[in-house]
Amino acid sequence: MDLGIAGRWALVCGASKGLGLGCAQALVREGVNVLIVARGAEVLEAAAMQLIADSAGSTYASVLFCAADITTPEGRAAVFAIRSDFDIVVTNAGGPPTGDFRSWDRDTWIKAVDANMLTPIELIKATVDGMAARGFGRIVNITSSAVKSPIDVLGLSNGARSGLTGFVAGVARSPLAAQGVTINNLLPGSFDTDRLRGNMQGAATKSGQSVEALADVRRQDIPAQRFGTPEEFGAICAFLCSTHAGYITGQNVLADGGAYPGTF
Ligand code: NAD
């Protein structure tokens, strides 16, 4: 299926590895030009080289990169100094740490809210009016299955991302919806990335079990009996960014191998 977005410009945040990189890869393969962002210049540059190799054969796709902390005003200014007229924005940053809510002070909460709620809102604010004026726009926020099915040790994520989800539910249904701009959240369950491996390493150290033993138990809890891949995640993101998905807005799209047990 031709997704109809070749030649568009996408900003993909948190894209040096993991789910963000999966999204950038899927978009580049569709001929979308991308600007990828992450903090560490070296890994980011290697990711950009990988994307350039992926885009070989595409008439359109250009790959730019910007090493910046997207959760800061300075980081966002550095990105928008490169270009600001994006047709597609994939918001993403590292998830907050796990822990016991009793140990989280105000600063810890502000950091989580900044990264996982206010940063996507700032990125939406900076781009949607231009998208609306041009008659086409796609925002995909990478959030978490924890928004639907909270995980106790991920309280910072549950809280901050639920705030974003509420905001998106409103703004997606604003007049932007009639101007060709869709805003959706993509909710990963368990995907095989450094983040997942890091969380499992933490749990393994705490419980005295091996990471592999914990991973086996976790896989058994998922109806698909496996973790998702960044490629699968990227493909869903690219579809949400496609011309075909113009009637999907304000939605929370769950990709979790069937782990969420509800009917809806
Ligand atoms: P990851 O750690 O593999 O990759 C995160 C990417 O974001 C990296 O490129 C990193 O450099 C970049 N990044 C982190 N903080 C940044 C910042 N402040 N500014 C710019 N770039 C930044 O993580 P992932 O597994 O790809 O997860 C992506 C998001 O999805 C996270 O918020 C995570 O909490 C969430 N999530 C992941 C899973 C999963 O199973 N992998 C499940 C639920 C939610």
CSV table of C-alpha atoms and ligand atoms in Angstrom, one decimal:
chain,number,residue,atom,x,y,z
A,1,MET,CA,0.0,0.0,0.0
A,2,ASP,CA,1.3,3.4,-0.9
A,3,LEU,CA,0.9,5.5,2.2
A,4,GLY,CA,0.8,8.7,0.2
A,5,ILE,CA,3.3,10.6,2.3
A,6,ALA,CA,6.4,10.5,0.2
A,7,GLY,CA,8.1,13.9,0.2
A,8,ARG,CA,6.5,15.0,3.4
A,9,TRP,CA,8.7,16.3,6.3
A,10,ALA,CA,8.7,14.5,9.7
A,11,LEU,CA,10.2,15.4,13.0
A,12,VAL,CA,10.8,12.2,15.0
A,13,CYS,CA,11.9,12.6,18.6
A,14,GLY,CA,13.9,10.1,20.7
A,15,ALA,CA,14.9,8.5,17.5
A,16,SER,CA,18.5,7.3,17.9
A,17,LYS,CA,17.2,3.8,18.9
A,18,GLY,CA,14.2,1.9,20.0
A,19,LEU,CA,10.6,2.8,19.1
A,20,GLY,CA,11.5,6.3,17.8
A,21,LEU,CA,14.1,4.8,15.4
A,22,GLY,CA,11.5,2.2,14.3
A,23,CYS,CA,9.1,5.1,13.4
A,24,ALA,CA,11.8,7.0,11.5
A,25,GLN,CA,12.8,3.9,9.6
A,26,ALA,CA,9.2,3.2,8.6
A,27,LEU,CA,8.7,6.8,7.5
A,28,VAL,CA,11.9,7.0,5.5
A,29,ARG,CA,11.0,3.7,3.7
A,30,GLU,CA,7.8,5.6,2.6
A,31,GLY,CA,9.9,8.4,1.1
A,32,VAL,CA,9.3,10.8,4.0
A,33,ASN,CA,12.1,13.3,4.8
A,34,VAL,CA,13.0,13.1,8.5
A,35,LEU,CA,14.7,15.2,11.1
A,36,ILE,CA,15.6,12.9,14.0
A,37,VAL,CA,16.4,14.0,17.5
A,38,ALA,CA,18.2,12.5,20.5
A,39,ARG,CA,20.6,13.7,23.1
A,40,GLY,CA,23.7,11.7,22.3
A,41,ALA,CA,25.3,12.9,19.1
A,42,GLU,CA,27.3,9.8,18.3
A,43,VAL,CA,24.5,7.2,18.5
A,44,LEU,CA,22.2,9.7,16.7
A,45,GLU,CA,24.6,10.1,13.8
A,46,ALA,CA,25.0,6.3,13.5
A,47,ALA,CA,21.1,6.1,13.4
A,48,ALA,CA,21.0,8.8,10.7
A,49,MET,CA,23.5,6.8,8.6
A,50,GLN,CA,21.4,3.7,9.0
A,51,LEU,CA,18.3,5.7,7.9
A,52,ILE,CA,20.2,7.0,4.9
A,53,ALA,CA,21.0,3.4,3.9
A,54,ASP,CA,17.3,2.5,4.5
A,55,SER,CA,16.2,5.3,2.2
A,56,ALA,CA,18.4,4.2,-0.7
A,57,GLY,CA,16.3,4.0,-3.8
A,58,SER,CA,13.8,6.6,-2.5
A,59,THR,CA,13.5,9.7,-4.7
A,60,TYR,CA,12.6,11.9,-1.8
A,61,ALA,CA,13.8,10.9,1.7
A,62,SER,CA,16.4,13.2,3.2
A,63,VAL,CA,17.7,12.6,6.7
A,64,LEU,CA,18.7,15.4,9.0
A,65,PHE,CA,19.7,15.0,12.7
A,66,CYS,CA,19.9,17.3,15.7
A,67,ALA,CA,21.5,16.3,19.0
A,68,ALA,CA,19.3,18.0,21.6
A,69,ASP,CA,17.4,17.4,24.7
A,70,ILE,CA,13.8,17.7,23.4
A,71,THR,CA,12.5,18.2,26.9
A,72,THR,CA,14.1,21.6,27.2
A,73,PRO,CA,13.2,24.9,25.5
A,74,GLU,CA,16.8,25.2,24.2
A,75,GLY,CA,16.6,21.7,22.7
A,76,ARG,CA,13.3,22.5,20.9
A,77,ALA,CA,14.7,25.8,19.7
A,78,ALA,CA,17.7,24.0,18.2
A,79,VAL,CA,15.3,21.6,16.3
A,80,PHE,CA,13.0,24.4,15.1
A,81,ALA,CA,16.1,26.5,14.0
A,82,ILE,CA,16.7,23.7,11.4
A,83,ARG,CA,13.1,23.7,10.2
A,84,SER,CA,9.7,24.2,11.6
A,85,ASP,CA,7.2,23.4,8.9
A,86,PHE,CA,6.8,19.7,9.6
A,87,ASP,CA,3.9,17.7,8.2
A,88,ILE,CA,4.4,14.9,10.6
A,89,VAL,CA,5.6,15.0,14.3
A,90,VAL,CA,6.3,11.9,16.3
A,91,THR,CA,6.7,13.0,20.0
A,92,ASN,CA,8.9,10.8,22.2
A,93,ALA,CA,11.4,11.0,24.9
A,94,GLY,CA,12.8,8.6,27.5
A,95,GLY,CA,10.3,7.2,30.0
A,96,PRO,CA,10.6,8.2,33.6
A,97,PRO,CA,12.2,5.8,36.1
A,98,THR,CA,10.4,3.1,38.0
A,99,GLY,CA,10.1,3.3,41.8
A,100,ASP,CA,8.0,3.8,44.9
A,101,PHE,CA,5.8,6.9,44.9
A,102,ARG,CA,6.9,7.6,48.5
A,103,SER,CA,10.4,8.4,47.3
A,104,TRP,CA,9.3,10.9,44.5
A,105,ASP,CA,9.6,14.5,45.4
A,106,ARG,CA,8.3,17.5,43.5
A,107,ASP,CA,11.4,17.8,41.3
A,108,THR,CA,11.0,14.2,40.3
A,109,TRP,CA,7.4,14.7,39.3
A,110,ILE,CA,8.2,18.0,37.4
A,111,LYS,CA,10.8,16.2,35.4
A,112,ALA,CA,8.4,13.4,34.4
A,113,VAL,CA,5.6,15.8,33.6
A,114,ASP,CA,8.0,17.9,31.6
A,115,ALA,CA,9.3,15.0,29.5
A,116,ASN,CA,6.1,13.0,29.0
A,117,MET,CA,3.3,15.6,29.1
A,118,LEU,CA,4.5,19.2,28.6
A,119,THR,CA,7.1,18.4,25.9
A,120,PRO,CA,4.6,16.7,23.5
A,121,ILE,CA,2.2,19.6,24.2
A,122,GLU,CA,4.9,22.2,23.3
A,123,LEU,CA,5.7,20.3,20.1
A,124,ILE,CA,2.0,20.2,19.2
A,125,LYS,CA,1.7,23.9,20.0
A,126,ALA,CA,4.7,24.7,17.8
A,127,THR,CA,3.5,22.8,14.7
A,128,VAL,CA,-0.2,22.2,14.4
A,129,ASP,CA,-1.2,25.7,13.2
A,130,GLY,CA,1.3,25.5,10.3
A,131,MET,CA,-0.1,22.0,9.5
A,132,ALA,CA,-3.6,23.3,9.5
A,133,ALA,CA,-2.7,26.3,7.3
A,134,ARG,CA,-1.2,23.8,4.8
A,135,GLY,CA,-4.2,21.4,5.1
A,136,PHE,CA,-2.3,18.3,6.2
A,137,GLY,CA,-0.8,17.2,9.5
A,138,ARG,CA,-0.1,14.2,11.6
A,139,ILE,CA,0.9,14.1,15.2
A,140,VAL,CA,1.7,10.7,16.8
A,141,ASN,CA,2.6,10.7,20.5
A,142,ILE,CA,4.4,7.7,21.8
A,143,THR,CA,2.9,7.1,25.2
A,144,SER,CA,2.4,3.7,26.9
A,145,SER,CA,0.0,0.9,27.5
A,146,ALA,CA,0.3,2.0,31.2
A,147,VAL,CA,-2.2,4.8,30.3
A,148,LYS,CA,-4.9,2.1,29.9
A,149,SER,CA,-3.4,-0.5,32.2
A,150,PRO,CA,-1.3,1.2,34.9
A,151,ILE,CA,1.7,-0.5,36.4
A,152,ASP,CA,2.3,0.4,40.0
A,153,VAL,CA,6.1,1.0,39.8
A,154,LEU,CA,5.6,3.2,36.8
A,155,GLY,CA,3.5,5.8,38.6
A,156,LEU,CA,5.4,8.7,37.1
A,157,SER,CA,4.7,7.4,33.7
A,158,ASN,CA,1.0,6.6,34.5
A,159,GLY,CA,0.5,10.1,35.8
A,160,ALA,CA,2.3,12.2,33.3
A,161,ARG,CA,1.1,10.3,30.3
A,162,SER,CA,-2.5,10.4,31.5
A,163,GLY,CA,-2.3,14.1,31.5
A,164,LEU,CA,-1.1,14.2,27.9
A,165,THR,CA,-3.9,11.7,27.0
A,166,GLY,CA,-6.5,14.0,28.4
A,167,PHE,CA,-5.1,17.0,26.6
A,168,VAL,CA,-4.9,15.2,23.3
A,169,ALA,CA,-8.5,14.0,23.6
A,170,GLY,CA,-9.6,17.6,23.6
A,171,VAL,CA,-7.2,19.3,21.1
A,172,ALA,CA,-7.7,16.5,18.5
A,173,ARG,CA,-11.4,17.4,18.4
A,174,SER,CA,-10.8,21.1,18.1
A,175,PRO,CA,-11.2,22.9,14.7
A,176,LEU,CA,-7.8,21.3,13.7
A,177,ALA,CA,-9.8,18.1,12.9
A,178,ALA,CA,-11.5,19.8,10.0
A,179,GLN,CA,-8.2,21.2,8.7
A,180,GLY,CA,-6.5,17.9,7.9
A,181,VAL,CA,-4.6,17.6,11.2
A,182,THR,CA,-4.9,14.3,13.1
A,183,ILE,CA,-3.5,13.8,16.6
A,184,ASN,CA,-3.3,10.3,18.0
A,185,ASN,CA,-1.4,8.5,20.8
A,186,LEU,CA,0.4,5.2,20.0
A,187,LEU,CA,0.6,3.0,23.2
A,188,PRO,CA,3.4,0.4,23.3
A,189,GLY,CA,3.0,-2.7,25.5
A,190,SER,CA,6.2,-4.6,25.7
A,191,PHE,CA,8.7,-3.9,22.9
A,192,ASP,CA,12.2,-5.3,22.6
A,193,THR,CA,14.2,-2.1,23.1
A,194,ASP,CA,17.0,-0.9,25.5
A,195,ARG,CA,14.3,0.6,27.7
A,196,LEU,CA,12.6,-2.7,28.2
A,197,ARG,CA,15.9,-4.5,28.8
A,198,GLY,CA,16.9,-1.8,31.3
A,199,ASN,CA,13.7,-2.1,33.2
A,200,MET,CA,14.0,-5.9,33.3
A,201,GLN,CA,17.6,-5.6,34.4
A,202,GLY,CA,16.5,-3.5,37.3
A,203,ALA,CA,13.8,-6.0,38.3
A,204,ALA,CA,16.3,-8.9,38.0
A,205,THR,CA,18.8,-7.2,40.3
A,206,LYS,CA,16.0,-6.5,42.8
A,207,SER,CA,14.5,-10.1,42.7
A,208,GLY,CA,17.7,-12.0,42.3
A,209,GLN,CA,16.3,-13.7,39.2
A,210,SER,CA,18.1,-13.7,35.8
A,211,VAL,CA,16.9,-11.2,33.1
A,212,GLU,CA,16.1,-14.1,30.8
A,213,ALA,CA,14.0,-15.9,33.4
A,214,LEU,CA,12.0,-12.6,34.0
A,215,ALA,CA,11.7,-12.1,30.3
A,216,ASP,CA,10.3,-15.6,29.8
A,217,VAL,CA,7.6,-15.0,32.5
A,218,ARG,CA,6.7,-11.6,30.9
A,219,ARG,CA,6.4,-13.2,27.5
A,220,GLN,CA,4.1,-15.9,28.8
A,221,ASP,CA,1.8,-13.1,30.2
A,222,ILE,CA,1.3,-11.8,26.6
A,223,PRO,CA,-1.2,-13.6,24.4
A,224,ALA,CA,1.2,-13.2,21.5
A,225,GLN,CA,3.9,-14.9,23.7
A,226,ARG,CA,6.6,-12.5,22.5
A,227,PHE,CA,7.7,-8.9,22.7
A,228,GLY,CA,6.9,-6.5,19.9
A,229,THR,CA,9.6,-5.2,17.6
A,230,PRO,CA,10.4,-1.5,16.8
A,231,GLU,CA,9.8,-2.4,13.1
A,232,GLU,CA,6.2,-3.4,13.9
A,233,PHE,CA,5.7,-0.3,16.0
A,234,GLY,CA,7.1,1.9,13.2
A,235,ALA,CA,4.8,0.4,10.7
A,236,ILE,CA,1.7,1.3,12.8
A,237,CYS,CA,3.1,4.8,13.3
A,238,ALA,CA,3.6,5.2,9.5
A,239,PHE,CA,0.1,4.1,8.8
A,240,LEU,CA,-1.3,6.7,11.3
A,241,CYS,CA,0.8,9.3,9.5
A,242,SER,CA,-0.6,8.2,6.1
A,243,THR,CA,-3.2,9.8,3.9
A,244,HIS,CA,-5.4,6.8,4.5
A,245,ALA,CA,-5.6,7.5,8.3
A,246,GLY,CA,-7.1,11.0,7.8
A,247,TYR,CA,-10.3,9.9,9.6
A,248,ILE,CA,-8.6,8.6,12.7
A,249,THR,CA,-8.0,11.3,15.3
A,250,GLY,CA,-8.1,11.6,19.1
A,251,GLN,CA,-7.4,7.9,19.4
A,252,ASN,CA,-5.3,5.8,21.7
A,253,VAL,CA,-3.9,2.9,19.6
A,254,LEU,CA,-2.7,0.1,21.7
A,255,ALA,CA,0.0,-2.3,20.4
A,256,ASP,CA,0.6,-4.9,23.0
A,257,GLY,CA,0.2,-8.4,21.6
A,258,GLY,CA,-3.2,-8.7,23.2
A,259,ALA,CA,-1.9,-8.1,26.8
A,260,TYR,CA,-4.7,-5.6,27.7
A,261,PRO,CA,-7.6,-7.9,28.7
A,262,GLY,CA,-10.5,-5.6,28.1
A,263,THR,CA,-13.1,-5.8,25.4
A,264,PHE,CA,-12.5,-2.2,24.3
B,1,NAD,P1,14.8,3.6,24.4
B,1,NAD,O1,15.5,3.9,25.7
B,1,NAD,O2,15.2,2.3,23.6
B,1,NAD,O3,15.0,4.8,23.4
B,1,NAD,C1,14.6,6.1,23.8
B,1,NAD,C2,15.1,7.1,22.7
B,1,NAD,O4,14.8,8.4,23.2
B,1,NAD,C3,16.6,7.1,22.5
B,1,NAD,O5,16.9,7.5,21.2
B,1,NAD,C4,17.1,8.2,23.5
B,1,NAD,O6,18.3,8.8,23.1
B,1,NAD,C5,16.0,9.2,23.2
B,1,NAD,N1,15.7,10.2,24.3
B,1,NAD,C6,15.5,9.9,25.6
B,1,NAD,N2,15.4,11.1,26.3
B,1,NAD,C7,15.5,12.1,25.4
B,1,NAD,C8,15.4,13.5,25.5
B,1,NAD,N3,15.2,14.1,26.6
B,1,NAD,N4,15.6,14.2,24.3
B,1,NAD,C9,15.8,13.6,23.2
B,1,NAD,N5,15.8,12.3,23.0
B,1,NAD,C10,15.7,11.5,24.1
B,1,NAD,O7,13.2,3.6,24.7
B,1,NAD,P2,12.0,2.9,23.9
B,1,NAD,O8,11.8,1.6,24.4
B,1,NAD,O9,12.2,3.2,22.5
B,1,NAD,O10,10.8,3.8,24.5
B,1,NAD,C11,10.3,5.0,23.9
B,1,NAD,C12,9.2,5.6,24.8
B,1,NAD,O11,8.2,4.6,24.8
B,1,NAD,C13,9.7,5.8,26.2
B,1,NAD,O12,9.0,7.0,26.7
B,1,NAD,C14,9.2,4.6,27.0
B,1,NAD,O13,9.0,4.8,28.3
B,1,NAD,C15,7.9,4.3,26.2
B,1,NAD,N6,7.5,2.9,26.3
B,1,NAD,C16,8.3,1.9,25.9
B,1,NAD,C17,7.9,0.6,26.1
B,1,NAD,C18,8.7,-0.6,25.6
B,1,NAD,O14,8.3,-1.8,25.8
B,1,NAD,N7,9.8,-0.4,24.9
B,1,NAD,C19,6.6,0.3,26.7
B,1,NAD,C20,5.9,1.4,27.1
B,1,NAD,C21,6.3,2.7,27.0
